Structure formats: structure tokens, C-alpha cells
């Protein structure tokens, strides 16, 4: 019997015969020879081989179908994994961008707040300087006013004192005139 062999597509390194069909086995005829095998035993054996071969072909088909299903499942899972990885990378990039943007925005806000704080401090210092200048001006005016008032009071006191002296002098003068009259009256 001439057997043709081909490489095993399942990677075991073994070679397998060309696929036989159940029909090939069932209809296989052998040449008759004088002292050959029992026809009944050969037919029974070929029937059993055909049944086993049919069962093995069905199992092989099921295994190939399972392999195809699993290959498709693996392909789908690989595609999902790739999509998830791409989504994860995109999410990480977006997170980094959001963080960078938030940092930039917070830096701008902090910068603006610092400028505003410096402006407020500058205005407060200017206002404080103005208030201190005004207080010093008022103190100076108060000192001038107190000095002027003191000068006026001293002037008025001198005038009063002078008038009192003048009045006393007039009174004394008047008394000098009157005492003679008063002494002359009493005599």
C-alpha cells in the first residue's frame, strides 16, 4: 500500500497521512489471494476503523472549531487589551495635561494674587505714609497753634498785668489825690 505523508499542521513535528474519509475506509477493497485474510474479519475491522475514524474526525472538527473559537476569543481579548492600553495611555496623557493645565492656572492665579497683594500693600504703605504725614502736619499745626495761643495768652496776660498796673497806678494816683481830701475830711 502506498502512503503519502505531509507535515503535521499542529506543530508536533510528526508527519500524518493524507486524510482518509469514512467512505474511503468503508469501500476499500483488497486483492484476493490464495491464503489471504478472512473477508469477514477484514470487513469487521474496516467497519470498526471507519467508526473510529468518523468519531476521530468529528472530535478533530470539534477541536478545530474550539481552536478557531479560542483563536477568535484570543484575538478579541488582544484587541480589547490593546484598546484598554491605548485608553489607559490616553487617560494618563489627559491626566498629565489636566495636571499641567491646573498647575499653570494655579501659577497664574498665585501670580495674580501676589501682584494684587503687593498692590494692596503698596497702597496701604502709601496710605500709611499719607496718614503719618497728615498726623505730623496736624501736630505741627497744633504746635504752631499752641505756640500762637500761648503767645496770645502771654500777650493778654501782659496786657492784663499792664492794665492792672496801670489801673493800680491810676488808683494810686487817684488815692494820692483822694487821701488828702479824705484826711482833710477827717480833720
Tab-separated table of C-alpha atoms in Angstrom:
chain	number	residue	atom	x	y	z
A	1	UNK	CA	0.000	0.000	0.000
A	2	UNK	CA	1.382	3.390	-1.000
A	3	UNK	CA	1.082	6.038	1.780
A	4	UNK	CA	1.623	9.702	1.165
A	5	UNK	CA	2.734	11.776	4.162
A	6	UNK	CA	2.612	15.501	4.813
A	7	UNK	CA	3.914	17.661	7.680
A	8	UNK	CA	1.670	17.892	10.740
A	9	UNK	CA	-0.038	21.310	10.769
A	10	UNK	CA	-0.341	21.140	14.565
A	11	UNK	CA	3.365	21.629	15.101
A	12	UNK	CA	4.272	18.328	16.810
A	13	UNK	CA	6.924	17.576	14.210
A	14	UNK	CA	5.302	14.248	13.313
A	15	UNK	CA	4.022	13.545	9.860
A	16	UNK	CA	0.434	12.430	9.267
A	17	UNK	CA	-1.137	10.542	6.401
A	18	UNK	CA	-3.387	12.297	3.926
A	19	UNK	CA	-6.859	12.492	5.372
A	20	UNK	CA	-8.959	9.438	4.760
A	21	UNK	CA	-12.674	9.673	4.661
A	22	UNK	CA	-15.044	7.150	6.194
A	23	UNK	CA	-16.159	6.306	2.684
A	24	UNK	CA	-12.544	5.521	1.705
A	25	UNK	CA	-12.285	3.086	4.561
A	26	UNK	CA	-15.716	1.503	4.054
A	27	UNK	CA	-15.224	0.998	0.314
A	28	UNK	CA	-11.619	-0.078	0.451
A	29	UNK	CA	-11.131	-3.374	-1.361
A	30	UNK	CA	-8.203	-5.624	-1.180
A	31	UNK	CA	-6.988	-8.001	-3.846
A	32	UNK	CA	-7.790	-11.615	-3.222
A	33	UNK	CA	-5.042	-14.088	-2.746
A	34	UNK	CA	-4.979	-17.684	-2.062
A	35	UNK	CA	-4.334	-17.800	1.524
A	36	UNK	CA	-5.388	-14.273	2.340
A	37	UNK	CA	-7.116	-12.770	5.338
A	38	UNK	CA	-10.647	-13.662	6.344
A	39	UNK	CA	-13.016	-11.394	4.439
A	40	UNK	CA	-15.414	-11.177	7.397
A	41	UNK	CA	-12.670	-10.176	9.843
A	42	UNK	CA	-11.268	-7.612	7.422
A	43	UNK	CA	-14.767	-6.181	6.816
A	44	UNK	CA	-15.475	-6.045	10.568
A	45	UNK	CA	-12.121	-4.452	11.241
A	46	UNK	CA	-12.631	-1.911	8.433
A	47	UNK	CA	-16.103	-1.121	9.888
A	48	UNK	CA	-14.600	-0.555	13.312
A	49	UNK	CA	-11.796	1.546	11.817
A	50	UNK	CA	-14.396	3.526	9.840
A	51	UNK	CA	-16.432	4.156	13.010
A	52	UNK	CA	-13.353	5.156	14.979
A	53	UNK	CA	-12.145	7.280	12.077
A	54	UNK	CA	-15.532	9.026	11.863
A	55	UNK	CA	-15.509	9.649	15.628
A	56	UNK	CA	-11.931	10.966	15.453
A	57	UNK	CA	-12.803	13.234	12.506
A	58	UNK	CA	-15.768	14.626	14.490
A	59	UNK	CA	-13.511	15.157	17.504
A	60	UNK	CA	-10.919	16.759	15.250
A	61	UNK	CA	-13.584	19.066	13.788
A	62	UNK	CA	-14.786	19.943	17.284
A	63	UNK	CA	-11.221	20.613	18.385
A	64	UNK	CA	-10.588	22.744	15.294
A	65	UNK	CA	-13.839	24.624	15.937
A	66	UNK	CA	-12.807	25.114	19.570
A	67	UNK	CA	-9.377	26.220	18.417
A	68	UNK	CA	-10.979	28.689	15.980
A	69	UNK	CA	-13.307	29.949	18.729
A	70	UNK	CA	-10.422	30.286	21.145
A	71	UNK	CA	-8.297	31.981	18.491
A	72	UNK	CA	-11.126	34.434	17.851
A	73	UNK	CA	-11.552	34.934	21.603
A	74	UNK	CA	-7.812	35.498	21.976
A	75	UNK	CA	-7.872	37.943	19.055
A	76	UNK	CA	-10.827	39.788	20.610
A	77	UNK	CA	-9.109	39.827	24.002
A	78	UNK	CA	-5.894	41.074	22.409
A	79	UNK	CA	-7.861	43.814	20.652
A	80	UNK	CA	-9.564	44.706	23.946
A	81	UNK	CA	-6.223	44.708	25.705
A	82	UNK	CA	-4.785	46.951	23.001
A	83	UNK	CA	-7.810	49.251	23.240
A	84	UNK	CA	-7.564	49.302	27.037
A	85	UNK	CA	-3.848	50.047	26.854
A	86	UNK	CA	-4.469	52.842	24.356
A	87	UNK	CA	-7.290	54.160	26.548
A	88	UNK	CA	-5.043	53.969	29.593
A	89	UNK	CA	-2.241	55.799	27.785
A	90	UNK	CA	-4.726	58.414	26.560
A	91	UNK	CA	-6.153	58.771	30.071
A	92	UNK	CA	-2.651	59.136	31.511
A	93	UNK	CA	-1.790	61.779	28.912
A	94	UNK	CA	-5.053	63.589	29.612
A	95	UNK	CA	-4.377	63.405	33.352
A	96	UNK	CA	-0.891	64.810	32.810
A	97	UNK	CA	-2.303	67.578	30.598
A	98	UNK	CA	-5.006	68.367	33.161
A	99	UNK	CA	-2.388	68.452	35.919
A	100	UNK	CA	-0.096	70.671	33.822
A	101	UNK	CA	-3.004	72.946	32.970
A	102	UNK	CA	-4.081	73.078	36.612
A	103	UNK	CA	-0.507	73.876	37.663
A	104	UNK	CA	-0.251	76.612	35.026
A	105	UNK	CA	-3.618	78.014	36.067
A	106	UNK	CA	-2.713	77.880	39.757
A	107	UNK	CA	0.617	79.574	38.977
A	108	UNK	CA	-1.253	82.326	37.126
A	109	UNK	CA	-3.745	82.695	39.982
A	110	UNK	CA	-0.946	82.742	42.560
A	111	UNK	CA	0.981	85.275	40.461
A	112	UNK	CA	-2.088	87.477	40.143
A	113	UNK	CA	-2.775	87.122	43.866
A	114	UNK	CA	0.830	88.056	44.673
A	115	UNK	CA	0.622	91.097	42.378
A	116	UNK	CA	-2.691	92.082	43.954
A	117	UNK	CA	-1.215	91.584	47.436
A	118	UNK	CA	1.816	93.707	46.508
A	119	UNK	CA	-0.504	96.370	45.098
A	120	UNK	CA	-2.630	96.328	48.262
A	121	UNK	CA	0.498	96.510	50.443
A	122	UNK	CA	1.864	99.349	48.337
A	123	UNK	CA	-1.436	101.207	48.599
A	124	UNK	CA	-1.533	100.523	52.351
A	125	UNK	CA	2.030	101.855	52.726
A	126	UNK	CA	1.125	104.927	50.669
A	127	UNK	CA	-1.997	105.463	52.765
A	128	UNK	CA	0.010	104.950	55.969
A	129	UNK	CA	2.589	107.462	54.745
A	130	UNK	CA	-0.215	109.913	53.944
A	131	UNK	CA	-1.786	109.392	57.377
A	132	UNK	CA	1.581	109.803	59.116
A	133	UNK	CA	2.268	112.950	57.047
A	134	UNK	CA	-1.192	114.273	57.937
A	135	UNK	CA	-0.643	113.454	61.629
A	136	UNK	CA	2.733	115.217	61.526
A	137	UNK	CA	1.113	118.158	59.728
A	138	UNK	CA	-1.640	118.300	62.359
A	139	UNK	CA	0.956	118.035	65.164
A	140	UNK	CA	2.915	120.836	63.526
A	141	UNK	CA	-0.251	122.924	63.194
A	142	UNK	CA	-1.139	122.060	66.787
A	143	UNK	CA	2.319	123.128	67.948
A	144	UNK	CA	2.002	126.346	65.929
A	145	UNK	CA	-1.491	126.914	67.277
A	146	UNK	CA	-0.375	126.161	70.845
A	147	UNK	CA	2.593	128.484	70.385
A	148	UNK	CA	0.366	131.201	68.925
A	149	UNK	CA	-2.257	130.645	71.629
A	150	UNK	CA	0.410	130.671	74.315
A	151	UNK	CA	1.830	133.852	72.791
A	152	UNK	CA	-1.640	135.432	72.727
A	153	UNK	CA	-2.318	134.325	76.291
A	154	UNK	CA	1.034	135.690	77.411
A	155	UNK	CA	0.333	138.896	75.500
A	156	UNK	CA	-3.114	139.167	77.062
A	157	UNK	CA	-1.670	138.352	80.467
A	158	UNK	CA	0.939	141.060	79.986
A	159	UNK	CA	-1.745	143.432	78.794
A	160	UNK	CA	-3.918	142.487	81.743
A	161	UNK	CA	-0.976	142.815	84.044
A	162	UNK	CA	-0.117	146.119	82.421
A	163	UNK	CA	-3.684	147.294	82.684
A	164	UNK	CA	-3.784	146.147	86.266
A	165	UNK	CA	-0.601	148.053	86.959
A	166	UNK	CA	-1.938	150.989	85.032
A	167	UNK	CA	-5.181	150.725	86.912
A	168	UNK	CA	-3.265	150.424	90.167
A	169	UNK	CA	-1.179	153.372	89.183
A	170	UNK	CA	-4.297	155.329	88.345
A	171	UNK	CA	-5.864	154.158	91.551
A	172	UNK	CA	-2.772	155.064	93.498
A	173	UNK	CA	-2.759	158.413	91.734
A	174	UNK	CA	-6.383	158.772	92.491
A	175	UNK	CA	-5.725	157.750	96.009
A	176	UNK	CA	-2.996	160.279	96.285
A	177	UNK	CA	-5.468	162.877	95.323
A	178	UNK	CA	-8.203	161.485	97.469
A	179	UNK	CA	-6.285	160.769	100.607
A	180	UNK	CA	-5.639	164.383	101.097
A	181	UNK	CA	-9.228	165.001	100.769
A	182	UNK	CA	-10.036	162.085	102.958
A	183	UNK	CA	-7.504	163.167	105.545
A	184	UNK	CA	-8.784	166.689	105.382
A	185	UNK	CA	-12.283	165.476	105.905
A	186	UNK	CA	-11.343	163.531	108.896
A	187	UNK	CA	-9.602	166.529	110.451
